[in-house]
Short mmCIF file of C-alpha atoms in Angstrom, two decimals:
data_model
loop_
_atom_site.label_atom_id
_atom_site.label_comp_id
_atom_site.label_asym_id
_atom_site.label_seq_id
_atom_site.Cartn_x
_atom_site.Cartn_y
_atom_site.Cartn_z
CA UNK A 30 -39.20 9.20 -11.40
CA UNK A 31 -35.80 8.43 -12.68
CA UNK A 32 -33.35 6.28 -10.22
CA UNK A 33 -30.28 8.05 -9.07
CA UNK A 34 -27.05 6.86 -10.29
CA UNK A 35 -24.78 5.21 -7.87
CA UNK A 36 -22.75 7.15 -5.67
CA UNK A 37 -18.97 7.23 -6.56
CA UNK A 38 -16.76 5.75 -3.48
CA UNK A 39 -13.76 7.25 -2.69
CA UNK A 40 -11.43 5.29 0.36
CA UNK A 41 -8.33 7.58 1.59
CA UNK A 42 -6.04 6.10 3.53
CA UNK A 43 -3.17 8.15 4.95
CA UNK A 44 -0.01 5.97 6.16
CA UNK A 45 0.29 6.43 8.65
CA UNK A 46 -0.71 7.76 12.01
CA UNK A 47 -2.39 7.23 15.06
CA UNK A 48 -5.89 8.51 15.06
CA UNK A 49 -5.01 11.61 17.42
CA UNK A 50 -2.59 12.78 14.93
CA UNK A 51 -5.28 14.47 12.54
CA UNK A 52 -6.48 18.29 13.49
CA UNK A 53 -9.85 16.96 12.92
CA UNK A 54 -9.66 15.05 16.23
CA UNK A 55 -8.33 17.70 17.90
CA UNK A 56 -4.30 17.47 18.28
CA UNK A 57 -3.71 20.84 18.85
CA UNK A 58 0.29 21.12 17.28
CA UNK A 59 -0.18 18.54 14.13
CA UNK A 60 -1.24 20.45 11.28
CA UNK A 61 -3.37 18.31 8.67
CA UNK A 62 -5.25 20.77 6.62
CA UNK A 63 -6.21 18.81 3.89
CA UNK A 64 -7.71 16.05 5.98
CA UNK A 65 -9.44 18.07 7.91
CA UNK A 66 -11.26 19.78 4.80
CA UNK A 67 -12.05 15.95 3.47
CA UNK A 68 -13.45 15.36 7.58
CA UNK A 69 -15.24 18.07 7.36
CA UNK A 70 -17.39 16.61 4.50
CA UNK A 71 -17.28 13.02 4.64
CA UNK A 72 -18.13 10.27 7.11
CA UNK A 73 -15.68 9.98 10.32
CA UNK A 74 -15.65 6.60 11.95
CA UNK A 75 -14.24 7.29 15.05
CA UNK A 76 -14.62 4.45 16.80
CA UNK A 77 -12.62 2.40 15.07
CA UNK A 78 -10.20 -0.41 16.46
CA UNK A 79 -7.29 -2.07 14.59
CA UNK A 80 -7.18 -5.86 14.00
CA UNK A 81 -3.02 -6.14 14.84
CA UNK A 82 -0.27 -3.63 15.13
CA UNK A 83 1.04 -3.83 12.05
CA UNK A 84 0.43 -2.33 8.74
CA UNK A 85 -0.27 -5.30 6.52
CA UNK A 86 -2.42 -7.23 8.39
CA UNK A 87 -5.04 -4.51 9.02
CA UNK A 88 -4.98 -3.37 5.32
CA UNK A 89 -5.82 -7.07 4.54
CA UNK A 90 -8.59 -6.86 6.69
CA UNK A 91 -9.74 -3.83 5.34
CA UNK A 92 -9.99 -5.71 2.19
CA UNK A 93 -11.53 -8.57 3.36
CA UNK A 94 -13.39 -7.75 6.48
CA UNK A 95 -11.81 -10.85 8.15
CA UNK A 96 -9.31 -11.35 10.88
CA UNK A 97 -5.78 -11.97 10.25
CA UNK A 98 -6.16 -15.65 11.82
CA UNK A 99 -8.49 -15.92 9.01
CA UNK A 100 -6.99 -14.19 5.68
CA UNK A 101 -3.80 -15.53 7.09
CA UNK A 102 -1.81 -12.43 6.89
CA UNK A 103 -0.80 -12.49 10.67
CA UNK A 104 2.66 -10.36 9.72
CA UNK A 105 4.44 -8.07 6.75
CA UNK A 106 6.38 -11.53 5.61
CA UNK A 107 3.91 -12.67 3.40
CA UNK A 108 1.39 -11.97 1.15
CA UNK A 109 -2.46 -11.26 1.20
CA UNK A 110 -3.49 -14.40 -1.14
CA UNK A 111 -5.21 -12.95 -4.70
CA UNK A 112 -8.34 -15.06 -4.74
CA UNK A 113 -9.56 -13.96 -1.53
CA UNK A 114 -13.19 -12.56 -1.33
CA UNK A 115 -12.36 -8.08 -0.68
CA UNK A 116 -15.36 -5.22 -1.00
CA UNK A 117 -13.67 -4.31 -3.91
CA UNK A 118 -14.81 -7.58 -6.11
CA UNK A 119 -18.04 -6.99 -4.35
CA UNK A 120 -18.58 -3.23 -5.89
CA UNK A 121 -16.80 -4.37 -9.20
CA UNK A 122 -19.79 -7.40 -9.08
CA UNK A 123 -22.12 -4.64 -9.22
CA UNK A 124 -21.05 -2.62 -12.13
CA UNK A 125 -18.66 -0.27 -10.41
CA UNK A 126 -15.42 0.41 -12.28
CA UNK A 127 -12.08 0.16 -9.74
CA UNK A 128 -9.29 1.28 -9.52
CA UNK A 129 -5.78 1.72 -6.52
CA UNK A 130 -3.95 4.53 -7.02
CA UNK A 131 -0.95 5.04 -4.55
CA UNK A 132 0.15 2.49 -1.75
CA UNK A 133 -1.49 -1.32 -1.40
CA UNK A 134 0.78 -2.98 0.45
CA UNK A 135 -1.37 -5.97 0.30
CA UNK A 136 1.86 -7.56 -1.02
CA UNK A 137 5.70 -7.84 0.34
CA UNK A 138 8.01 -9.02 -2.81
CA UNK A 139 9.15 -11.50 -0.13
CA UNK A 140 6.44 -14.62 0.43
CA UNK A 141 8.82 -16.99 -1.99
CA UNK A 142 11.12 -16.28 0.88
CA UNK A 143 8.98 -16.77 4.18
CA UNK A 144 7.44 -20.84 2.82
CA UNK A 145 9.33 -22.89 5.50
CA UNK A 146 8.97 -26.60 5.49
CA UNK A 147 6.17 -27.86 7.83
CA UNK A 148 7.41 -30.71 10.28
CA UNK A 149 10.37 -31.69 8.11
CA UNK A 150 8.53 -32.26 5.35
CA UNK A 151 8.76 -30.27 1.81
CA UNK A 152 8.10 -26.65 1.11
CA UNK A 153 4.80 -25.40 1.32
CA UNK A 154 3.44 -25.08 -2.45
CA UNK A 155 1.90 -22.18 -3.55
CA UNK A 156 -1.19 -23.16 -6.35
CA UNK A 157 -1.19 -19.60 -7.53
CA UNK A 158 0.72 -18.89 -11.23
CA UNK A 159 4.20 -17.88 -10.64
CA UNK A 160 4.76 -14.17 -9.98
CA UNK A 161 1.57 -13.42 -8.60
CA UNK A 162 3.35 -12.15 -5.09
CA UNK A 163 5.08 -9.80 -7.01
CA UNK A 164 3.50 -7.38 -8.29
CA UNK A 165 4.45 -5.21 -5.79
CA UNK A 166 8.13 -6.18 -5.67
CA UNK A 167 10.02 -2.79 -6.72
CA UNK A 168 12.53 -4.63 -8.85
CA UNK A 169 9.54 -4.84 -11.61
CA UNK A 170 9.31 -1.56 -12.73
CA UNK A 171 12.66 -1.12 -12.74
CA UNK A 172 13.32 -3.10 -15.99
CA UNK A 173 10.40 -0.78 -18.63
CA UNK A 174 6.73 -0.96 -19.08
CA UNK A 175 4.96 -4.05 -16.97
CA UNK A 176 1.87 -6.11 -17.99
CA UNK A 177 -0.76 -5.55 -14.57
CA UNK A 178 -3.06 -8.11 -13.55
CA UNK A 179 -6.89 -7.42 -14.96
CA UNK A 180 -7.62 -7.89 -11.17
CA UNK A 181 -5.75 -6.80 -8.65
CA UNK A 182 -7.92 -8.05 -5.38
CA UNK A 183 -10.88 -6.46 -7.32
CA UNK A 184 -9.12 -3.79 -8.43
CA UNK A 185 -9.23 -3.33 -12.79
CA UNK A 186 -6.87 -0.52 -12.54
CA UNK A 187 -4.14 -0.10 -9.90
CA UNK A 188 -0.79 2.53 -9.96
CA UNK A 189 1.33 1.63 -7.42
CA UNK A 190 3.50 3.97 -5.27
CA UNK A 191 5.77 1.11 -2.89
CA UNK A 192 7.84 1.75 -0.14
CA UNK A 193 7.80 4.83 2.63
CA UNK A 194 8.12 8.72 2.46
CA UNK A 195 10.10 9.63 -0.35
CA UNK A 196 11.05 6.58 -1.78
CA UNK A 197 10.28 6.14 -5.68
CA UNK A 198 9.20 2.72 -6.90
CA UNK A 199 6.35 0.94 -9.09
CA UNK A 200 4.49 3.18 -11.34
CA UNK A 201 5.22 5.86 -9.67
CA UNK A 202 9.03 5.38 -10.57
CA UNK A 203 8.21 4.66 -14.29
CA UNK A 204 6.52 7.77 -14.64
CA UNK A 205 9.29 9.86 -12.74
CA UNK A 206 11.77 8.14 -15.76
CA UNK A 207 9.35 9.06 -18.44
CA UNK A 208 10.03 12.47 -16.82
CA UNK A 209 13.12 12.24 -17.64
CA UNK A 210 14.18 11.08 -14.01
CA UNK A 211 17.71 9.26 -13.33
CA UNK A 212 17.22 5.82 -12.39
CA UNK A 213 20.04 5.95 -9.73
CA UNK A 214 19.08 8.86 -7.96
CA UNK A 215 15.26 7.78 -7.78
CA UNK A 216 15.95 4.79 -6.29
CA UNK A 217 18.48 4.87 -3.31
CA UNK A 218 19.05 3.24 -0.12
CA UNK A 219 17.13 3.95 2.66
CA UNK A 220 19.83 4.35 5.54
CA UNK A 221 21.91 6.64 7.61
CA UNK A 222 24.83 6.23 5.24
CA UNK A 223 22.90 6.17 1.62
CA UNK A 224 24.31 8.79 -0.40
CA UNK A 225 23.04 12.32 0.00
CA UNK A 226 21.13 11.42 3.59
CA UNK A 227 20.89 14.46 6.23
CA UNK A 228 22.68 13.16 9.27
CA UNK A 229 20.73 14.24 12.41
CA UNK A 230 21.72 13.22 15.90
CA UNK A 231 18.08 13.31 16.86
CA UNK A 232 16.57 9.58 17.20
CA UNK A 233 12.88 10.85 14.97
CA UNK A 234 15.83 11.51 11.98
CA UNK A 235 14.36 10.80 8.65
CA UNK A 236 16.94 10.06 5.93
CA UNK A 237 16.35 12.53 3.29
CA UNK A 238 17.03 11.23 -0.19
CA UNK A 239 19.80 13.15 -2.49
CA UNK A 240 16.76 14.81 -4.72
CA UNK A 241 15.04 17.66 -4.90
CA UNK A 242 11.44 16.63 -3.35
CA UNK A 243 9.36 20.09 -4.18
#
C-alpha cells in the first residue's frame, strides 16, 4: 500500500479582529464571506486565548509556541530574534518547502533604536550580522530589487506586505512599481493631513490614501 503524501499546511491569519468579528461565530452585522467559506472547511479553534494585547508579541508566539517573557518580544519596539526555534524550521526539518506571503510583522525596522544601556553601562550588543532587524523596514524596497534571507524564521520564501490597510510597502510595493506604479503616491503618510486623506468627523475615520484602491 503506497504512503500518502504529506498534507499541504496552509496558516491564514487575518489582522485583525476580535474573534466575534467573523460571521462564522455568529456576529450577526459583520459580513466575512470569505472566512466563513474557509471555516466552513477547515479546523476552528475556538478556544483560543492570546498571550498579550498586542500584535507582535502574540505573532511571536505563534511562531515559537513560547511566552513573550520567554522569546523576549514583550512589545512592538523590538524584534523577534532570527535564530529562535518557530514550527516553521520544524516543518522545513522535515522536507516541507515554506514560504510567508503577506504580513509578518515578526520585525519593527526599529530594534537599533529601542537597545538602552543597562545600569549605566554600554549599549546592549546585538551578535546577529548587521541588518538582520530589517528586513522588514519599508525603506528597503524602496531603493530596487533586495537580496532576502534563505531563512526567514524558517521561512525559504517570504513576500512581504508591511504596514496597515492600504498602505504599500516591501514586495508588495516593488511589484506595484513594476506595474508601473508612482513611487510617491504608493507610499504616503498615514495621517489626517497626508495628501488626498478623506476628512471624517467620526472618531472610527480611516485615512484613505490619494489612489484608486479597486
Amino acid at each position: 500500500m503506497k504512503a500518502k503524501p504529506p498534507l499541504n499546511v496552509l496558516l491564514v491569519i487575518t489582522d485583525q479582529q476580535r474573534a466575534t468579528d467573523t460571521g462564522f461565530m455568529g456576529n450577526p452585522i459583520l459580513k466575512t464571506p470569505h472566512l466563513d467559506a474557509l471555516a466552513a472547511r477547515a479546523m476552528v479553534f475556538d478556544n483560543a486565548w492570546v498571550a498579550n494585547p498586542v500584535c507582535m508579541p502574540n505573532r511571536s508566539s505563534l511562531m515559537t509556541g513560547r511566552m513573550p517573557s520567554a522569546h523576549g518580544v514583550i512589545f512592538n519596539d523590538r524584534s523577534l530574534e532570527p535564530g529562535v526555534n518557530t514550527f516553521v524550521r520544524g516543518f522545513r526539518k522535515a522536507g516541507y518547502q515554506t514560504a510567508l506571503m503577506g504580513k509578518s510583522h515578526l520585525q519593527h525596522g526599529v530594534s537599533k533604536n529601542a537597545m538602552v544601556p543597562f545600569r549605566g553601562g554600554p549599549s546592549s550588543q546585538s551578535p546577529y550580522p548587521a541588518g538582520w532587524d530589517a528586513i522588514e523596514d519599508y525603506e528597503r524596497y524602496t531603493a530596487g530589487p533586495v537580496l532576502d534571507p534563505e531563512d526567514y524564521y524558517g521561512f525559504g520564501q517570504i513576500e512581504l506586505s508591511l504596514d496597515h490597510g492600504a498602505s504599500v510597502a516591501g514586495h508588495h510595493l516593488q511589484w506595484a512599481l513594476a506595474q508601473g506604479g508612482d513611487l510617491s503616491k504608493l507610499v504616503i503618510d498615514q495621517d489626517r493631513d497626508a495628501q488626498g486623506s478623506k476628512r471624517s468627523k467620526h472618531w472610527r475615520q480611516i485615512y484613505q490614501p490619494p489612489y484608486d484602491e479597486r
